Short mmCIF file of C-alpha atoms and ligand atoms in Angstrom, two decimals:
data_model
loop_
_atom_site.label_atom_id
_atom_site.label_comp_id
_atom_site.label_asym_id
_atom_site.label_seq_id
_atom_site.Cartn_x
_atom_site.Cartn_y
_atom_site.Cartn_z
CA MET A 1 106.63 116.77 123.12
CA SER A 2 109.04 113.90 123.71
CA GLY A 3 109.38 110.45 122.15
CA ALA A 4 108.84 109.41 118.56
CA ARG A 5 105.10 109.01 118.77
CA LYS A 6 102.99 112.03 117.95
CA PRO A 7 99.60 111.45 119.56
CA GLY A 8 96.40 112.72 117.96
CA ARG A 9 95.84 113.51 114.35
CA ASN A 10 98.49 115.16 112.29
CA PHE A 11 97.12 118.53 111.21
CA LEU A 12 97.76 118.37 107.50
CA PHE A 13 97.74 121.94 106.23
CA VAL A 14 100.04 121.77 103.27
CA PRO A 15 98.29 122.77 100.04
CA GLY A 16 98.19 119.18 98.89
CA PRO A 17 98.11 116.37 99.60
CA THR A 18 94.98 117.26 101.53
CA ASN A 19 92.93 115.38 104.10
CA VAL A 20 91.26 112.31 102.71
CA PRO A 21 87.78 111.96 104.25
CA ASP A 22 87.29 108.70 106.14
CA ARG A 23 84.54 107.58 103.79
CA ILE A 24 86.93 107.93 100.83
CA LEU A 25 89.59 105.94 102.70
CA ARG A 26 86.99 103.24 103.33
CA ALA A 27 85.91 103.26 99.69
CA MET A 28 89.51 102.53 98.70
CA HIS A 29 89.79 99.65 101.16
CA VAL A 30 88.89 97.03 98.57
CA ALA A 31 90.31 93.72 97.50
CA MET A 32 92.26 93.84 94.26
CA GLU A 33 90.26 92.97 91.23
CA ASP A 34 90.71 92.14 87.58
CA HIS A 35 90.81 95.41 85.68
CA ARG A 36 89.84 93.48 82.53
CA SER A 37 86.76 91.88 84.07
CA PRO A 38 83.31 92.43 82.57
CA ASP A 39 82.30 94.27 85.77
CA PHE A 40 85.15 96.78 85.81
CA PRO A 41 83.53 99.29 83.39
CA LYS A 42 80.67 99.75 85.85
CA LEU A 43 83.18 101.51 88.07
CA THR A 44 85.13 103.37 85.41
CA ARG A 45 82.75 104.50 82.69
CA PRO A 46 80.65 106.88 84.80
CA LEU A 47 83.81 108.56 86.12
CA TYR A 48 84.47 110.32 82.82
CA GLU A 49 81.04 111.93 82.58
CA ARG A 50 81.12 112.88 86.22
CA LEU A 51 84.58 114.45 85.93
CA LYS A 52 83.35 116.50 82.97
CA LYS A 53 80.93 118.18 85.37
CA VAL A 54 83.84 119.06 87.65
CA PHE A 55 85.74 120.58 84.70
CA LYS A 56 82.46 122.20 83.56
CA THR A 57 82.63 120.91 80.05
CA GLU A 58 80.16 119.32 77.65
CA ASP A 59 82.52 118.66 74.78
CA GLY A 60 85.79 117.97 76.54
CA GLN A 61 87.31 114.51 76.80
CA VAL A 62 88.71 113.35 80.13
CA PHE A 63 91.85 111.22 80.50
CA ILE A 64 92.82 109.56 83.79
CA PHE A 65 96.49 108.62 84.20
CA PRO A 66 98.14 106.75 87.05
CA SER A 67 100.47 109.68 87.73
CA SER A 68 100.73 112.87 89.72
CA GLY A 69 99.82 116.26 88.31
CA THR A 70 103.20 116.48 86.58
CA GLY A 71 102.24 113.58 84.33
CA ALA A 72 99.08 115.42 83.33
CA TRP A 73 101.21 118.51 82.52
CA GLU A 74 103.29 116.33 80.23
CA ALA A 75 100.23 114.69 78.64
CA ALA A 76 98.64 118.07 77.91
CA LEU A 77 101.62 119.31 75.93
CA THR A 78 103.05 116.20 74.29
CA ASN A 79 99.74 115.06 72.82
CA THR A 80 98.97 118.33 71.14
CA ARG A 81 102.32 119.87 70.25
CA ALA A 82 105.39 119.13 68.17
CA PRO A 83 109.02 119.89 69.07
CA GLY A 84 109.87 123.46 68.09
CA ASP A 85 106.32 124.71 68.64
CA LYS A 86 106.22 128.06 70.38
CA LEU A 87 104.28 128.54 73.58
CA LEU A 88 103.70 131.64 75.68
CA ALA A 89 103.80 131.36 79.47
CA SER A 90 103.87 133.70 82.44
CA ARG A 91 106.24 132.75 85.25
CA PHE A 92 105.37 133.90 88.76
CA GLY A 93 106.04 130.94 91.03
CA GLN A 94 107.62 127.53 91.33
CA PHE A 95 104.85 125.64 89.55
CA SER A 96 104.60 127.98 86.58
CA HIS A 97 108.40 127.65 86.42
CA LEU A 98 108.38 123.84 86.50
CA TRP A 99 105.76 123.54 83.79
CA ILE A 100 107.84 125.79 81.53
CA GLU A 101 110.91 123.64 82.21
CA LEU A 102 108.98 120.48 81.40
CA ALA A 103 107.83 121.99 78.10
CA ARG A 104 111.42 122.91 77.23
CA ARG A 105 112.65 119.39 77.96
CA HIS A 106 110.20 118.21 75.31
CA GLY A 107 111.77 120.54 72.78
CA LEU A 108 109.07 123.18 72.93
CA GLU A 109 110.12 126.79 72.68
CA VAL A 110 108.59 128.77 75.52
CA ILE A 111 108.43 132.55 75.44
CA VAL A 112 108.45 133.44 79.12
CA GLN A 113 106.81 136.56 80.48
CA GLU A 114 108.28 137.16 83.92
CA GLU A 115 105.79 138.49 86.44
CA GLU A 116 106.62 139.42 89.99
CA TRP A 117 106.10 136.51 92.40
CA GLY A 118 102.92 137.36 94.30
CA THR A 119 101.19 138.42 91.09
CA GLY A 120 99.88 136.23 88.27
CA SER A 121 99.16 136.02 84.56
CA ASN A 122 98.99 139.42 82.95
CA PRO A 123 96.31 139.41 80.24
CA GLU A 124 97.38 142.78 78.82
CA ARG A 125 100.94 141.58 78.22
CA ILE A 126 99.66 138.32 76.79
CA GLU A 127 97.41 140.21 74.38
CA GLU A 128 100.25 142.50 73.34
CA THR A 129 102.57 139.57 72.61
CA LEU A 130 99.90 137.73 70.65
CA ARG A 131 99.02 140.83 68.62
CA ALA A 132 102.67 141.16 67.65
CA ASP A 133 102.74 137.52 66.55
CA LYS A 134 101.36 138.25 63.09
CA ASN A 135 102.24 134.84 61.65
CA HIS A 136 100.59 133.01 64.51
CA ASP A 137 103.77 131.17 65.40
CA ILE A 138 102.67 130.93 69.02
CA LYS A 139 100.64 127.77 69.32
CA GLY A 140 99.52 127.95 72.91
CA VAL A 141 99.30 130.01 76.08
CA MET A 142 100.06 128.25 79.38
CA VAL A 143 98.43 129.48 82.58
CA VAL A 144 98.74 128.16 86.11
CA HIS A 145 95.29 129.01 87.45
CA ASN A 146 96.32 128.81 91.09
CA GLU A 147 100.05 129.21 91.81
CA THR A 148 100.30 127.07 94.91
CA ALA A 149 103.79 128.33 95.74
CA THR A 150 102.71 131.93 96.28
CA GLY A 151 98.97 131.67 96.98
CA VAL A 152 98.00 133.52 93.81
CA THR A 153 94.98 132.92 91.59
CA SER A 154 95.06 134.17 88.01
CA ASP A 155 92.05 135.22 85.98
CA VAL A 156 91.79 132.52 83.31
CA ALA A 157 88.69 134.08 81.73
CA ALA A 158 90.65 137.31 81.24
CA VAL A 159 93.44 135.37 79.51
CA ARG A 160 90.88 133.86 77.14
CA ARG A 161 89.51 137.36 76.44
CA ALA A 162 93.06 138.54 75.74
CA ILE A 163 93.65 135.73 73.23
CA ASP A 164 90.36 136.51 71.51
CA ALA A 165 90.97 140.27 71.55
CA ALA A 166 94.25 139.65 69.75
CA GLY A 167 92.36 137.57 67.16
CA HIS A 168 94.89 134.82 67.80
CA PRO A 169 94.26 131.08 67.35
CA ALA A 170 96.61 129.97 70.17
CA MET A 171 95.29 127.20 72.37
CA LEU A 172 94.79 127.77 76.08
CA TYR A 173 96.51 125.30 78.44
CA VAL A 174 95.54 125.55 82.10
CA ASP A 175 97.07 123.98 85.18
CA GLY A 176 94.20 123.52 87.61
CA VAL A 177 96.08 121.30 90.07
CA SER A 178 95.24 123.42 93.12
CA SER A 179 92.05 124.98 91.76
CA ILE A 180 89.87 122.40 90.04
CA ALA A 181 87.20 121.08 92.43
CA SER A 182 88.08 123.86 94.91
CA LEU A 183 87.78 127.12 92.97
CA ASP A 184 85.36 128.14 90.26
CA PHE A 185 86.69 126.65 87.03
CA ARG A 186 84.81 126.71 83.71
CA MET A 187 86.50 124.84 80.91
CA ASP A 188 83.94 125.49 78.16
CA GLU A 189 82.94 129.01 79.14
CA TRP A 190 86.58 130.11 79.38
CA GLY A 191 87.54 128.37 76.16
CA VAL A 192 90.20 126.24 77.83
CA ASP A 193 91.71 123.71 75.42
CA VAL A 194 93.51 121.44 77.84
CA ALA A 195 93.00 121.59 81.59
CA ILE A 196 94.79 119.35 84.03
CA THR A 197 94.59 118.44 87.68
CA GLY A 198 95.86 115.91 90.22
CA SER A 199 93.97 113.76 92.69
CA GLN A 200 95.57 114.94 95.94
CA LYS A 201 94.07 118.41 96.27
CA GLY A 202 90.45 119.41 95.69
CA LEU A 203 89.52 115.84 94.83
CA MET A 204 90.49 114.79 98.38
CA LEU A 205 92.32 111.65 97.28
CA PRO A 206 95.87 110.43 97.78
CA ALA A 207 98.32 111.45 95.08
CA GLY A 208 98.37 109.07 92.14
CA LEU A 209 95.91 110.25 89.50
CA GLY A 210 96.81 112.84 86.90
CA ILE A 211 93.69 114.00 85.11
CA ALA A 212 93.57 115.91 81.82
CA CYS A 213 90.59 117.24 79.93
CA ALA A 214 90.96 118.11 76.25
CA SER A 215 88.64 120.26 74.13
CA LYS A 216 87.63 119.30 70.57
CA LYS A 217 90.23 121.75 69.28
CA ALA A 218 92.89 120.04 71.42
CA LEU A 219 91.88 116.61 70.14
CA ALA A 220 92.14 117.91 66.57
CA ALA A 221 95.60 119.31 67.36
CA MET A 222 96.74 115.76 68.13
CA GLN A 223 97.24 115.34 64.37
CA ASN A 224 100.23 117.64 64.71
CA GLY A 225 101.21 116.44 68.15
CA ASN A 226 104.55 114.95 67.29
CA CYS A 227 106.24 115.21 70.66
CA ARG A 228 107.59 111.88 71.82
CA ARG A 229 105.20 110.15 74.14
CA ALA A 230 104.22 106.63 75.04
CA TYR A 231 102.81 106.23 78.53
CA PHE A 232 100.83 109.47 78.29
CA ASP A 233 99.49 109.00 74.76
CA PHE A 234 95.83 110.07 74.59
CA THR A 235 95.35 107.81 71.56
CA ASP A 236 95.83 104.60 73.55
CA HIS A 237 93.28 105.79 76.08
CA MET A 238 90.83 106.79 73.36
CA LYS A 239 90.92 103.22 72.10
CA THR A 240 90.25 101.60 75.47
CA ASN A 241 88.43 104.12 77.69
CA PRO A 242 85.06 104.13 75.90
CA SER A 243 84.55 100.48 76.86
CA GLY A 244 85.71 101.17 80.42
CA TYR A 245 89.27 99.87 80.17
CA PHE A 246 92.79 101.28 80.18
CA PRO A 247 95.86 100.69 78.01
CA TYR A 248 97.69 99.49 81.14
CA THR A 249 96.93 98.59 84.73
CA PRO A 250 95.01 101.49 86.21
CA ALA A 251 95.26 102.69 89.81
CA VAL A 252 92.23 100.61 90.79
CA THR A 253 91.91 101.65 94.43
CA LEU A 254 92.20 105.31 93.51
CA LEU A 255 89.39 104.88 91.00
CA HIS A 256 87.20 103.54 93.79
CA GLY A 257 88.23 106.54 95.83
CA LEU A 258 87.48 108.86 92.93
CA ARG A 259 83.93 107.53 92.66
CA GLU A 260 83.41 108.25 96.34
CA ALA A 261 85.07 111.68 96.06
CA LEU A 262 82.67 112.61 93.26
CA ASP A 263 79.79 111.53 95.50
CA VAL A 264 81.15 113.76 98.26
CA LEU A 265 81.39 116.71 95.86
CA ASP A 266 77.88 116.06 94.55
CA GLU A 267 76.44 115.92 98.03
CA GLU A 268 77.94 119.26 99.03
CA GLY A 269 77.45 120.78 95.58
CA LEU A 270 80.37 122.28 93.66
CA GLU A 271 79.21 125.87 94.15
CA ASN A 272 78.97 125.29 97.91
CA VAL A 273 82.45 123.79 97.87
CA PHE A 274 83.76 126.97 96.22
CA ALA A 275 81.88 129.16 98.72
CA ARG A 276 83.32 127.14 101.62
CA HIS A 277 86.85 127.60 100.31
CA HIS A 278 86.22 131.33 99.96
CA ARG A 279 84.94 131.51 103.54
CA LEU A 280 87.88 129.54 104.93
CA ALA A 281 90.37 131.68 103.01
CA GLY A 282 88.69 134.79 104.45
CA GLY A 283 89.32 133.42 107.94
CA ALA A 284 92.97 132.71 107.16
CA ARG A 285 93.44 136.22 105.76
CA ALA A 286 91.73 137.76 108.80
CA ALA A 287 94.29 135.93 110.98
CA VAL A 288 97.22 137.21 108.91
CA ASN A 289 95.82 140.71 109.17
CA ALA A 290 95.56 140.41 112.95
CA TRP A 291 99.15 139.15 113.16
CA GLY A 292 100.26 142.27 111.32
CA LEU A 293 101.94 140.13 108.66
CA LYS A 294 101.78 140.36 104.88
CA LEU A 295 100.64 137.92 102.26
CA CYS A 296 102.86 136.95 99.36
CA ALA A 297 99.91 137.89 97.10
CA LYS A 298 100.54 141.53 96.27
CA GLU A 299 96.95 142.68 95.90
CA PRO A 300 93.54 141.36 96.99
CA LYS A 301 92.72 140.37 93.40
CA TRP A 302 95.51 137.76 93.48
CA GLN A 303 94.59 136.20 96.83
CA SER A 304 93.94 132.50 96.53
CA ASP A 305 91.05 130.79 98.26
CA THR A 306 92.91 127.48 98.48
CA VAL A 307 96.29 128.49 99.90
CA THR A 308 97.49 131.44 101.95
CA ALA A 309 101.21 132.22 101.69
CA ILE A 310 102.34 134.33 104.66
CA MET A 311 105.56 136.35 104.60
CA VAL A 312 107.63 136.08 107.77
CA PRO A 313 109.17 139.36 108.99
CA PRO A 314 112.75 140.15 107.90
CA GLY A 315 115.33 138.37 110.03
CA PHE A 316 113.20 135.25 110.47
CA ASN A 317 113.17 132.03 108.49
CA GLY A 318 109.84 130.53 107.44
CA ALA A 319 111.46 127.09 107.52
CA ASP A 320 111.93 127.45 111.31
CA VAL A 321 108.22 128.17 111.75
CA ILE A 322 107.38 125.11 109.69
CA ALA A 323 109.83 122.84 111.54
CA THR A 324 108.59 124.03 114.93
CA ALA A 325 104.94 123.61 113.96
CA TYR A 326 105.70 120.08 112.83
CA GLN A 327 107.88 118.98 115.76
CA ARG A 328 106.01 120.60 118.60
CA TYR A 329 102.42 120.73 117.45
CA ASN A 330 102.10 117.98 114.84
CA LEU A 331 101.02 120.58 112.30
CA ALA A 332 102.22 120.38 108.69
CA LEU A 333 102.49 123.80 107.03
CA GLY A 334 103.65 124.40 103.45
CA ALA A 335 107.21 125.51 102.77
CA GLY A 336 108.46 128.44 100.74
CA LEU A 337 109.81 127.10 97.45
CA SER A 338 112.72 128.30 95.37
CA GLU A 339 112.80 132.16 95.23
CA VAL A 340 110.60 132.43 98.31
CA ALA A 341 112.31 129.65 100.31
CA GLY A 342 112.58 130.75 103.95
CA LYS A 343 110.63 133.93 103.27
CA LEU A 344 107.17 132.54 103.86
CA PHE A 345 105.12 129.65 105.08
CA ARG A 346 101.85 128.47 103.62
CA ILE A 347 98.57 127.33 105.08
CA GLY A 348 96.71 125.10 102.65
CA HIS A 349 92.96 125.28 103.13
CA LEU A 350 91.58 123.16 100.36
CA GLY A 351 89.75 119.89 100.19
CA ASP A 352 87.85 118.40 103.07
CA LEU A 353 88.06 120.84 105.97
CA ASN A 354 85.97 123.18 108.05
CA GLU A 355 86.31 126.25 110.23
CA LEU A 356 87.37 124.48 113.41
CA MET A 357 90.06 122.52 111.62
CA LEU A 358 91.46 125.71 110.15
CA LEU A 359 91.32 127.45 113.54
CA GLY A 360 93.52 124.63 114.83
CA ALA A 361 96.09 125.33 112.13
CA ILE A 362 95.95 129.07 112.80
CA ALA A 363 96.47 128.42 116.54
CA GLY A 364 99.43 126.14 115.77
CA ALA A 365 100.99 128.63 113.36
CA GLU A 366 100.62 131.36 115.96
CA MET A 367 102.38 129.28 118.62
CA ALA A 368 105.14 128.20 116.24
CA MET A 369 105.75 131.81 115.21
CA ARG A 370 106.01 132.89 118.84
CA ASP A 371 108.33 129.97 119.57
CA VAL A 372 110.79 131.18 116.95
CA GLY A 373 110.54 134.76 118.20
CA ILE A 374 108.08 136.37 115.81
CA GLU A 375 106.09 138.85 117.84
CA VAL A 376 102.52 137.90 117.11
CA GLU A 377 99.99 138.13 119.88
CA LEU A 378 98.84 134.68 120.95
CA GLY A 379 95.18 134.22 120.15
CA SER A 380 95.00 137.26 117.86
CA GLY A 381 94.81 135.28 114.62
CA VAL A 382 92.41 132.76 116.09
CA ALA A 383 90.14 135.51 117.41
CA ALA A 384 90.16 137.37 114.09
CA ALA A 385 89.32 134.21 112.17
CA GLN A 386 86.58 133.32 114.66
CA ALA A 387 85.08 136.77 114.31
CA TYR A 388 85.29 136.46 110.54
CA PHE A 389 83.59 133.09 110.53
CA ARG A 390 80.81 134.43 112.72
CA GLY A 391 80.44 137.82 111.10
CA GLY A 392 81.25 137.40 107.40
CA THR A 393 81.23 140.62 105.44
CA GLU A 394 82.07 143.04 108.21
CA ILE A 395 85.37 141.33 108.96
CA ARG A 396 86.14 140.68 105.30
CA GLN A 397 86.56 144.44 104.89
CA VAL A 398 89.24 144.42 107.57
CA ALA A 399 91.09 141.60 105.81
CA ALA A 400 91.06 143.51 102.53
CA GLU A 401 92.58 146.70 103.94
N1 PLP B 501 100.87 122.47 89.50
C1 PLP B 501 100.52 123.00 90.69
C2 PLP B 501 99.79 124.29 90.72
C3 PLP B 501 100.85 122.34 91.87
O1 PLP B 501 100.50 122.86 93.05
C4 PLP B 501 101.55 121.11 91.80
C5 PLP B 501 101.93 120.39 93.01
O2 PLP B 501 101.73 120.83 94.11
C6 PLP B 501 101.89 120.61 90.53
C7 PLP B 501 101.51 121.32 89.41
C8 PLP B 501 102.65 119.35 90.39
O3 PLP B 501 101.80 118.30 90.73
P1 PLP B 501 102.36 116.93 91.30
O4 PLP B 501 103.20 117.25 92.49
O5 PLP B 501 101.08 116.20 91.65
O6 PLP B 501 103.10 116.27 90.21
#
């Protein structure tokens, strides 16, 4: 391809930001309005109740910040914790790492349990550490539900069971940035105390909203939440949100988009959204299997339904595959981050997409791999994914081998 113009749609297959459906783009195409007008709450107030359904909570309280997911990370911890508080976190990828670093910058003491990248939270180790913490010094357990960097999903329910089995009162903090609204997530049932997400993944919006949901226990913990905070203070939102307003200028267009995104999710049905992501992930894994390549996820139980991280064979650089896919085929694939930089590339398959779109990405990845010299058979991944999409269970067994 020559020239600066890249005709046709860019195939956006990074694991966020994801494709924004045209109807959501249109819903955001609005004139600016007064966010203190008497009409504004008609837009904003229903959003909180509707988001609670996405988090699957009755009692939780939702906070919407004009920020990315990182802001919601910060809000979750600073509102409920004080400097010096101890937290327990497993580290198995770039995002679990960054959340730990953020906590430390706020003066929190994080006990880190290192897990191999390609695996996830280890409930047995968590239980063991909590059992040993006889004085209950550990105030919270942090879990990244879906580690976007490695394509690994952790079992949050099992972490809750581990906390309970240890008879420990620690709160459960969950990063659901690349899971909420794409993978099954159950705030109340799993006893999650603060869950957070961002707008640019399963919610199919541009980046710009950081969303946190706090349980009753988390709201009570705000009494001891002495970390420095201003912009992300829940208290200011609690004063203004019930009447439909914000303590500062909200991201008005994104709120219009959010209303439309919630309509889109309602129309498909959350459970169908999860099933679609599972089906698409199965197709991606069937392709990887046919290419004879390995996933970063070490075992089937870790495999994420929103992002597939594919190891490139030794001697090759994943960054070359990504650059070639982008330059030659207008396909954006996700990069390997930090410890896995160059070792893998990622196909994000979350948000608004279907089988044919994913087949396009698989075809592009296949061509880009061949272009850089990786010996995959052209068409093999596409054919395997097609067969999977047509045949379901039969092919799934192949992918799991
Ligand atoms: N957590 C996870 C799991 C992520 O995937 C990301 C971003 O991709 C973040 C946190 C950080 O979110 P943001 O980039 O929106 O600040």
